[in-house]
Coordinates of C-alpha atoms in Angstrom, one line a residue:
Chain A
X1 CA 23.7 27.0 117.5
X2 CA 20.1 27.2 118.5
X3 CA 18.6 23.9 117.3
X4 CA 14.8 23.9 116.8
X5 CA 14.5 20.9 114.5
X6 CA 14.0 18.2 117.1
X7 CA 11.1 16.7 115.3
X8 CA 13.5 15.6 112.6
X9 CA 16.1 14.4 115.1
X10 CA 17.5 15.5 118.4
X11 CA 21.1 16.5 118.4
X12 CA 21.5 17.3 122.0
X13 CA 21.5 13.9 123.8
X14 CA 22.0 13.1 127.4
X15 CA 25.8 12.5 128.0
X16 CA 25.2 8.9 129.1
X17 CA 23.9 8.0 125.7
X18 CA 27.3 8.5 124.0
X19 CA 29.1 7.1 127.0
X20 CA 27.0 3.9 126.9
X21 CA 27.7 3.4 123.2
X22 CA 31.4 4.0 123.6
X23 CA 31.6 1.6 126.5
X24 CA 29.6 -1.0 124.5
X25 CA 32.1 -0.9 121.6
X26 CA 35.1 -0.5 123.8
X27 CA 34.1 -3.4 126.1
X28 CA 35.1 -6.0 123.5
X29 CA 32.5 -8.3 125.0
X30 CA 29.6 -7.9 122.6
X31 CA 29.4 -10.6 119.9
X32 CA 26.6 -11.1 117.4
X33 CA 23.4 -11.6 119.4
X34 CA 21.8 -15.0 118.9
X35 CA 24.6 -16.2 116.6
X36 CA 26.5 -18.9 118.3
X37 CA 26.4 -19.9 121.9
X38 CA 29.6 -18.4 123.3
X39 CA 29.7 -15.8 126.0
X40 CA 30.2 -12.8 123.7
X41 CA 27.1 -13.8 121.7
X42 CA 25.1 -14.4 124.8
X43 CA 26.2 -11.1 126.4
X44 CA 25.0 -9.2 123.3
X45 CA 21.7 -11.1 123.4
X46 CA 21.3 -10.2 127.1
X47 CA 22.1 -6.5 126.4
X48 CA 19.4 -6.4 123.7
X49 CA 17.0 -8.1 126.1
X50 CA 17.6 -5.3 128.7
X51 CA 16.8 -2.8 126.0
X52 CA 13.6 -4.7 125.2
X53 CA 12.7 -4.7 128.9
X54 CA 13.1 -1.0 129.3
X55 CA 11.1 -0.3 126.1
X56 CA 8.4 -2.7 127.2
X57 CA 8.2 -1.0 130.6
X58 CA 8.3 2.5 129.1
X59 CA 5.3 1.7 126.8
X60 CA 3.4 -0.4 129.3
X61 CA 3.9 -3.7 127.7
X62 CA 4.2 -6.7 130.0
X63 CA 6.5 -8.9 127.9
X64 CA 9.8 -7.7 126.5
X65 CA 9.4 -10.2 123.7
X66 CA 6.5 -8.0 122.4
X67 CA 9.3 -5.6 121.4
X68 CA 10.9 -5.9 117.9
X69 CA 14.0 -3.8 117.3
X70 CA 14.2 -1.9 114.0
X71 CA 16.4 0.8 112.5
X72 CA 13.7 3.5 112.8
X73 CA 10.0 4.1 112.7
X74 CA 9.9 3.9 108.9
X75 CA 11.4 0.4 109.0
X76 CA 8.9 -0.6 111.7
X77 CA 6.0 0.7 109.8
X78 CA 7.1 -1.0 106.6
X79 CA 7.5 -4.3 108.4
X80 CA 4.1 -4.0 110.0
X81 CA 2.0 -2.7 107.1
X82 CA 3.5 -5.0 104.5
X83 CA 3.5 -7.9 106.9
X84 CA -0.2 -7.6 107.6
X85 CA -2.0 -5.9 104.7
X86 CA -2.6 -7.4 101.3
X87 CA -4.5 -6.9 98.0
X88 CA -8.3 -6.6 98.6
X89 CA -7.9 -5.2 102.2
X90 CA -9.1 -1.8 103.1
X91 CA -7.2 0.5 105.5
X92 CA -8.1 3.8 107.1
X93 CA -5.4 6.3 107.7
X94 CA -5.3 10.1 108.1
X95 CA -4.5 13.3 106.2
X96 CA -1.8 13.9 108.9
X97 CA 0.3 10.9 107.9
X98 CA 4.0 11.1 107.2
X99 CA 5.3 9.3 104.0
X100 CA 6.6 6.6 106.4
X101 CA 3.0 5.5 106.5
X102 CA 1.7 6.7 103.1
X103 CA 4.4 5.3 100.9
X104 CA 4.3 1.7 102.3
X105 CA 0.5 1.8 101.9
X106 CA 0.8 3.0 98.3
X107 CA 3.2 0.1 97.7
X108 CA 0.8 -2.6 98.6
X109 CA -0.9 -3.2 95.3
X110 CA -4.7 -3.5 95.4
X111 CA -5.0 -2.0 98.9
X112 CA -7.9 0.3 99.4
X113 CA -7.1 3.4 101.4
X114 CA -9.4 6.0 103.0
X115 CA -8.3 9.1 104.7
X116 CA -9.6 10.7 107.9
X117 CA -9.9 14.4 107.1
X118 CA -8.6 17.3 109.3
X119 CA -11.1 19.7 110.9
X120 CA -10.4 23.2 109.6
X121 CA -11.4 25.0 112.8
X122 CA -9.6 23.0 115.4
X123 CA -6.8 21.3 113.5
X124 CA -7.8 17.9 115.0
X125 CA -8.7 14.9 113.0
X126 CA -12.4 14.8 112.1
X127 CA -13.2 11.9 114.4
X128 CA -16.9 11.9 113.6
X129 CA -16.2 10.8 110.0
X130 CA -14.2 7.7 110.9
X131 CA -17.0 5.2 111.5
X132 CA -18.6 5.9 108.1
X133 CA -15.2 5.0 106.5
X134 CA -15.3 1.5 107.8
X135 CA -16.1 -1.2 105.3
X136 CA -16.5 -5.0 105.3
X137 CA -12.9 -5.5 104.2
X138 CA -11.4 -2.9 106.6
X139 CA -8.5 -4.5 108.5
X140 CA -6.8 -1.6 110.3
X141 CA -6.7 2.0 111.2
X142 CA -3.1 3.4 110.8
X143 CA -2.6 6.7 112.4
X144 CA 0.1 9.0 113.7
X145 CA 0.0 9.7 117.4
X146 CA 0.9 13.3 116.6
X147 CA 1.2 15.2 113.4
X148 CA 4.9 15.9 112.5
X149 CA 3.7 19.2 110.9
X150 CA 1.2 20.7 113.4
X151 CA 2.0 18.7 116.6
X152 CA -1.7 17.9 117.1
X153 CA -2.0 14.7 119.2
X154 CA -4.5 12.1 118.0
X155 CA -7.3 10.8 120.2
X156 CA -6.1 7.2 120.1
X157 CA -8.7 6.0 122.7
X158 CA -11.5 7.1 120.4
X159 CA -10.0 5.2 117.4
X160 CA -9.2 2.2 119.6
X161 CA -12.8 2.0 120.7
X162 CA -13.9 1.8 117.0
X163 CA -11.3 -0.8 116.3
X164 CA -12.5 -2.9 119.2
X165 CA -16.1 -2.6 118.0
X166 CA -15.3 -3.5 114.4
X167 CA -12.5 -6.0 115.0
X168 CA -9.8 -3.9 113.4
X169 CA -6.1 -3.6 114.3
X170 CA -4.9 -0.2 115.5
X171 CA -1.4 0.7 114.1
X172 CA 0.1 3.8 115.8
X173 CA 3.0 5.8 114.4
X174 CA 4.6 7.1 117.6
X175 CA 7.6 8.7 115.9
X176 CA 6.6 12.2 117.2
X177 CA 5.4 11.3 120.6
X178 CA 7.7 8.6 122.0
X179 CA 9.4 10.3 124.9
X180 CA 7.2 13.4 124.8
X181 CA 3.7 12.2 125.5
X182 CA 2.7 9.1 127.5
X183 CA 1.5 6.0 125.6
X184 CA 0.5 3.0 127.6
X185 CA -0.1 0.0 125.3
X186 CA -1.7 -2.0 128.1
X187 CA -4.7 0.2 127.6
X188 CA -5.0 -1.0 124.0
X189 CA -5.9 -4.4 122.6
X190 CA -4.9 -5.7 119.2
X191 CA -2.7 -2.7 118.7
X192 CA 0.8 -2.1 117.3
X193 CA 3.1 0.8 118.1
X194 CA 6.0 1.8 115.8
X195 CA 8.5 4.3 117.2
X196 CA 11.9 5.8 116.5
X197 CA 14.7 6.1 118.9
X198 CA 16.6 9.1 117.6
X199 CA 14.0 11.8 118.2
X200 CA 12.6 12.4 121.7
X201 CA 13.8 9.1 123.2
X202 CA 17.3 10.7 122.8
X203 CA 18.8 7.5 121.3
X204 CA 21.2 7.4 118.3
X205 CA 20.0 7.4 114.7
X206 CA 19.4 3.9 113.5
X207 CA 17.3 2.8 116.4
X208 CA 13.5 2.2 116.6
X209 CA 11.1 -0.5 117.2
X210 CA 7.7 -2.2 117.1
X211 CA 5.5 -3.2 120.1
X212 CA 2.8 -5.7 119.5
X213 CA -0.1 -6.0 121.8
X214 CA -2.3 -9.0 121.0
X215 CA -2.1 -12.2 119.0
X216 CA -1.2 -10.6 115.6
X217 CA 0.6 -12.7 112.9
X218 CA 3.0 -11.1 110.5
X219 CA 4.6 -12.3 107.3
X220 CA 8.3 -11.2 107.6
X221 CA 9.2 -8.3 105.3
X222 CA 12.9 -9.1 105.5
X223 CA 14.3 -12.6 105.7
X224 CA 17.8 -13.8 106.6
X225 CA 19.9 -14.8 109.5
X226 CA 17.9 -15.4 112.7
X227 CA 20.2 -17.5 114.7
X228 CA 17.7 -20.3 114.9
X229 CA 16.1 -22.9 112.7
X230 CA 18.9 -22.4 110.1
X231 CA 17.7 -25.2 107.8
X232 CA 14.2 -23.9 107.6
X233 CA 13.7 -22.1 104.3
X234 CA 11.4 -19.5 105.9
X235 CA 12.3 -16.8 108.3
X236 CA 10.8 -17.3 111.8
X237 CA 7.3 -15.8 112.3
X238 CA 7.7 -15.6 116.1
X239 CA 8.1 -12.3 117.9
X240 CA 10.5 -10.5 117.9
X241 CA 12.5 -12.6 115.3
X242 CA 9.9 -11.8 112.6
X243 CA 11.1 -8.2 112.6
X244 CA 14.8 -8.8 113.1
X245 CA 16.5 -10.5 110.1
X246 CA 20.2 -9.9 110.2
X247 CA 22.4 -8.5 112.9
X248 CA 20.8 -5.9 115.2
X249 CA 22.7 -2.7 116.0
X250 CA 23.7 -3.6 119.6
X251 CA 25.8 -0.6 120.6
X252 CA 23.1 1.8 119.4
X253 CA 20.3 0.0 121.2
X254 CA 22.4 0.2 124.4
X255 CA 22.6 3.9 123.7
X256 CA 18.8 4.1 123.2
X257 CA 18.4 2.4 126.6
X258 CA 20.5 5.2 128.2
X259 CA 18.2 7.7 126.4
X260 CA 15.1 6.1 127.9
X261 CA 16.6 5.9 131.3
X262 CA 17.2 9.7 131.1
X263 CA 13.5 10.3 130.3
X264 CA 12.5 8.0 133.2
X265 CA 14.7 10.0 135.5
X266 CA 13.4 13.4 134.4
X267 CA 9.8 12.2 134.1
X268 CA 7.8 12.4 130.9
X269 CA 5.3 14.8 132.5
X270 CA 8.1 17.3 133.2
X271 CA 9.5 16.9 129.7
X272 CA 6.0 17.5 128.3
X273 CA 5.4 20.6 130.4
X274 CA 8.7 22.1 129.4
X275 CA 8.0 21.6 125.7
X276 CA 4.5 23.1 126.1
X277 CA 6.0 26.1 127.8
X278 CA 8.4 26.7 124.9
X279 CA 5.7 26.1 122.3
X280 CA 3.3 28.6 123.8
X281 CA 6.1 31.2 124.3
X282 CA 7.0 30.9 120.6
X283 CA 3.3 31.0 119.4
X284 CA 2.7 34.1 121.6
X285 CA 5.8 35.8 120.1
X286 CA 4.8 35.0 116.5
X287 CA 1.2 36.3 116.9
X288 CA 2.3 39.9 117.3
X289 CA 2.9 39.9 113.5
X290 CA -0.2 40.6 111.4
X291 CA -1.5 37.7 109.4
X292 CA 0.8 35.1 111.0
X293 CA -0.3 31.7 110.0
X294 CA 0.1 29.0 112.5
X295 CA -1.0 25.7 111.0
X296 CA -3.3 23.3 112.8
X297 CA -3.6 25.4 115.9
X298 CA -5.7 28.3 117.1
X299 CA -7.5 29.4 120.3
X300 CA -10.2 26.9 119.5
X301 CA -7.8 23.9 119.5
X302 CA -8.5 21.8 122.6
X303 CA -6.4 18.8 121.8
X304 CA -2.9 18.4 123.4
X305 CA 0.2 19.1 121.2
X306 CA 3.7 18.0 121.1
X307 CA 6.2 20.9 121.0
X308 CA 5.9 21.8 117.3
X309 CA 4.9 25.0 115.7
X310 CA 4.4 25.2 111.9
X311 CA 4.0 28.7 110.6
X312 CA 4.3 31.3 107.9
X313 CA 4.9 35.0 108.2
X314 CA 3.5 37.5 105.8
X315 CA 6.1 39.1 103.5
X316 CA 8.8 36.4 103.6
X317 CA 8.9 32.9 102.1
X318 CA 9.5 30.1 104.7
X319 CA 12.5 28.9 102.8
X320 CA 14.0 32.4 102.8
X321 CA 13.3 32.9 106.5
X322 CA 14.8 29.5 107.4
X323 CA 17.9 30.3 105.3
X324 CA 18.4 33.7 106.9
X325 CA 17.9 32.3 110.4
X326 CA 20.5 29.7 109.8
X327 CA 22.9 31.9 107.8
X328 CA 22.8 35.1 110.0
X329 CA 21.9 33.7 113.4
X330 CA 22.9 30.1 113.4
X331 CA 19.3 29.0 114.2
X332 CA 18.1 25.7 112.7
X333 CA 14.5 25.3 111.7
X334 CA 13.0 23.2 109.0
X335 CA 11.4 24.7 105.9
X336 CA 10.0 23.1 102.8
X337 CA 7.6 20.1 102.7
X338 CA 7.7 17.9 105.7
X339 CA 7.2 14.5 104.2
X340 CA 3.5 14.8 104.9
X341 CA 2.0 15.6 101.4
X342 CA -1.7 15.2 102.4
X343 CA -1.2 17.7 105.3
X344 CA 0.3 20.3 102.9
X345 CA -2.5 19.7 100.4
X346 CA -5.0 20.4 103.2
X347 CA -3.3 23.6 104.3
X348 CA -2.7 24.6 100.7
X349 CA 1.1 25.0 101.4
X350 CA 2.4 22.8 98.5
X351 CA 4.0 25.9 96.9
X352 CA 4.7 28.1 99.9
X353 CA 5.6 25.2 102.3
X354 CA 5.9 26.2 105.9
X355 CA 8.5 26.7 108.6
X356 CA 8.5 24.3 111.5
X357 CA 10.0 24.9 114.9
X358 CA 10.2 21.9 117.2
X359 CA 11.6 21.9 120.7
X360 CA 13.3 19.4 123.0
X361 CA 13.9 19.2 126.7
X362 CA 17.3 20.8 126.2
X363 CA 15.9 24.0 124.6
X364 CA 15.4 27.0 126.8
X365 CA 13.1 30.0 127.0
X366 CA 16.2 32.2 126.3
X367 CA 16.7 30.4 123.0
X368 CA 13.0 31.0 122.0
X369 CA 13.4 34.7 123.0
X370 CA 16.6 35.0 120.9
X371 CA 14.9 33.4 117.9
X372 CA 11.9 35.7 118.1
X373 CA 14.4 38.7 118.2
X374 CA 16.2 37.3 115.1
X375 CA 12.9 36.9 113.3
X376 CA 12.1 40.6 114.2
X377 CA 15.4 41.7 112.8
X378 CA 15.0 39.8 109.6
X379 CA 11.5 41.2 109.0
X380 CA 12.8 44.7 109.5
X381 CA 15.5 44.2 106.9
Chain B
X1 CA 15.1 -41.7 140.0
X2 CA 17.3 -39.3 141.9
X3 CA 19.2 -36.8 139.8
X4 CA 22.9 -36.4 140.1
X5 CA 25.1 -33.4 139.1
X6 CA 25.5 -35.1 135.7
X7 CA 21.8 -35.0 134.9
X8 CA 20.2 -31.9 133.4
X9 CA 16.9 -30.9 131.9
X10 CA 17.3 -29.2 128.5
X11 CA 14.5 -26.9 127.2
X12 CA 14.3 -25.7 123.6
X13 CA 12.5 -22.6 122.4
X14 CA 11.3 -21.2 119.1
X15 CA 13.6 -18.2 119.5
X16 CA 16.9 -17.3 121.1
X17 CA 15.1 -14.3 122.6
X18 CA 12.8 -16.6 124.4
X19 CA 15.8 -18.5 125.7
X20 CA 17.3 -15.3 127.1
X21 CA 13.9 -14.3 128.6
X22 CA 13.8 -17.8 130.3
X23 CA 17.3 -17.4 131.6
X24 CA 16.6 -14.0 133.1
X25 CA 13.4 -15.1 134.7
X26 CA 15.0 -18.1 136.3
X27 CA 17.8 -15.9 137.6
X28 CA 15.2 -13.6 139.2
X29 CA 13.8 -16.7 140.9
X30 CA 17.2 -17.9 142.0
X31 CA 17.0 -21.0 139.9
X32 CA 20.4 -21.8 138.6
X33 CA 20.5 -22.3 134.8
X34 CA 22.5 -21.5 131.8
X35 CA 22.2 -21.2 128.0
X36 CA 24.2 -23.6 125.9
X37 CA 24.4 -24.1 122.2
X38 CA 21.8 -26.5 120.7
X39 CA 23.3 -30.0 120.9
X40 CA 23.4 -31.8 117.6
X41 CA 21.6 -34.8 119.3
X42 CA 18.5 -32.5 119.4
X43 CA 18.8 -30.8 116.0
X44 CA 21.3 -29.7 113.5
X45 CA 21.6 -26.0 113.0
X46 CA 21.9 -23.3 115.5
X47 CA 20.2 -21.8 118.5
X48 CA 20.4 -21.9 122.3
X49 CA 18.9 -24.2 124.8
X50 CA 18.3 -23.7 128.5
X51 CA 20.1 -26.1 130.8
X52 CA 19.1 -26.6 134.4
X53 CA 19.7 -29.3 137.1
X54 CA 17.4 -32.2 136.3
X55 CA 15.9 -32.1 139.8
X56 CA 14.6 -28.6 139.1
X57 CA 12.8 -29.7 136.0
X58 CA 9.2 -29.2 137.4
X59 CA 9.8 -25.8 138.9
X60 CA 11.6 -24.6 135.8
X61 CA 8.8 -25.6 133.5
X62 CA 6.1 -24.3 135.8
X63 CA 8.0 -21.0 136.1
X64 CA 8.3 -20.6 132.4
X65 CA 4.7 -21.6 131.7
X66 CA 3.4 -19.1 134.3
X67 CA 5.4 -16.4 132.5
X68 CA 3.9 -17.4 129.2
X69 CA 7.3 -18.3 127.8
X70 CA 6.6 -21.0 125.1
X71 CA 8.6 -24.2 125.6
X72 CA 9.2 -26.1 122.4
X73 CA 10.5 -29.4 123.8
X74 CA 12.0 -30.8 127.0
X75 CA 14.9 -33.2 127.1
X76 CA 17.0 -35.0 129.7
X77 CA 20.7 -34.7 129.3
X78 CA 22.9 -37.2 131.1
X79 CA 26.6 -37.5 131.1
X80 CA 27.6 -41.1 131.4
X81 CA 31.0 -42.7 131.8
X82 CA 33.9 -41.1 129.8
X83 CA 31.8 -37.9 129.5
X84 CA 29.5 -39.4 126.9
X85 CA 26.2 -37.7 126.4
X86 CA 22.8 -39.3 126.4
X87 CA 19.9 -37.0 125.4
X88 CA 16.3 -38.0 125.1
X89 CA 12.9 -36.2 125.0
X90 CA 10.8 -36.3 128.2
X91 CA 7.5 -34.9 129.3
X92 CA 6.8 -33.2 132.6

């Protein structure tokens, strides 16, 4: 199989990820972290701490306790948004957001929401409009680090500077960039990063987290067992406990650690360069067809991208093309809507949808070449 | 008062994760310590406390403070005759 749906999840993982998870379960040494004081419970707690350490180091955080472990980016974003924002608050987000940001925001009754538009020419966010969106009751800017549809990377430093000037919290959805594009939270103040482990960090599904930089207080979204203060009616508000009601998935977070170690070994810059090479090779191949639409990218685009190409070809619906690539050539790409409704509205692809190719470090130029050949054959027939 | 092997300092935290962070930090500094279940003399319920030799109490507390690990309370644990425990809060 040629798998080009890595923005949804990566299926080719470093071998040591599976091995680490197998060994974790097979060791028979990992109890329930923070539940009880015996060795097995403490060993599990230490293993989680090692994962927090590597995540903190990877994202430039100084203290491993700034890292909360969640089941994915969606869970992290829900915990952060619903733990911070309330009726009467105003929040600024963007047209590029995934439903993992939009739906939790819509759920907060009485929350005012403004959207940063997308620039039609470059495909970047229209940064010059952001300042005028800020109101007296604005509490935060919530933004994806890269669009899951177009791959365009957000200029976080610009938004952070505004946040500093107006006393806002910056909340970053790093689902599409963690492991592909550097993000150093030490360069940001009063900032929260939510990430997932199963995409470009090469961890298993069911892993993700929250990194908090600054003295930010949260109301816990979930309450339950914490392993401490059992007779208190309220779940602890301390980091990272505030995000971790119930038993954490220890074997999977040990697997995630192995995924991050792999990235550290290869080097994020080498991973980024490889993805960019594949992205440009694919774009170049698609452009030979007349009226090819590549969304959010053109020769004028000067922002960096993660290795995603969203496109439509004239004469064939994206869903049909995706089906034939899968059925006839065993090539996996995602068609349909991409959980980013505002982005589809902007590009007017609510009906036609679009096809998305997304590459990982394990993809090759040969695979891109084969895929372009397959597309050519489908268009001829 | 000189400490004996039967005297320990106990440090409580607001989170078990802070307790683990404290243990790891002290290990890096070659200060012997271990985590033990929260003694009922301190509080009912659950959780972990850090136990270290009483004579190391100052350096332990300083090390944790320097690393911004929040200490909740500090106690002295003393084993008396017939392995009976005596625990009381102290200040450093």
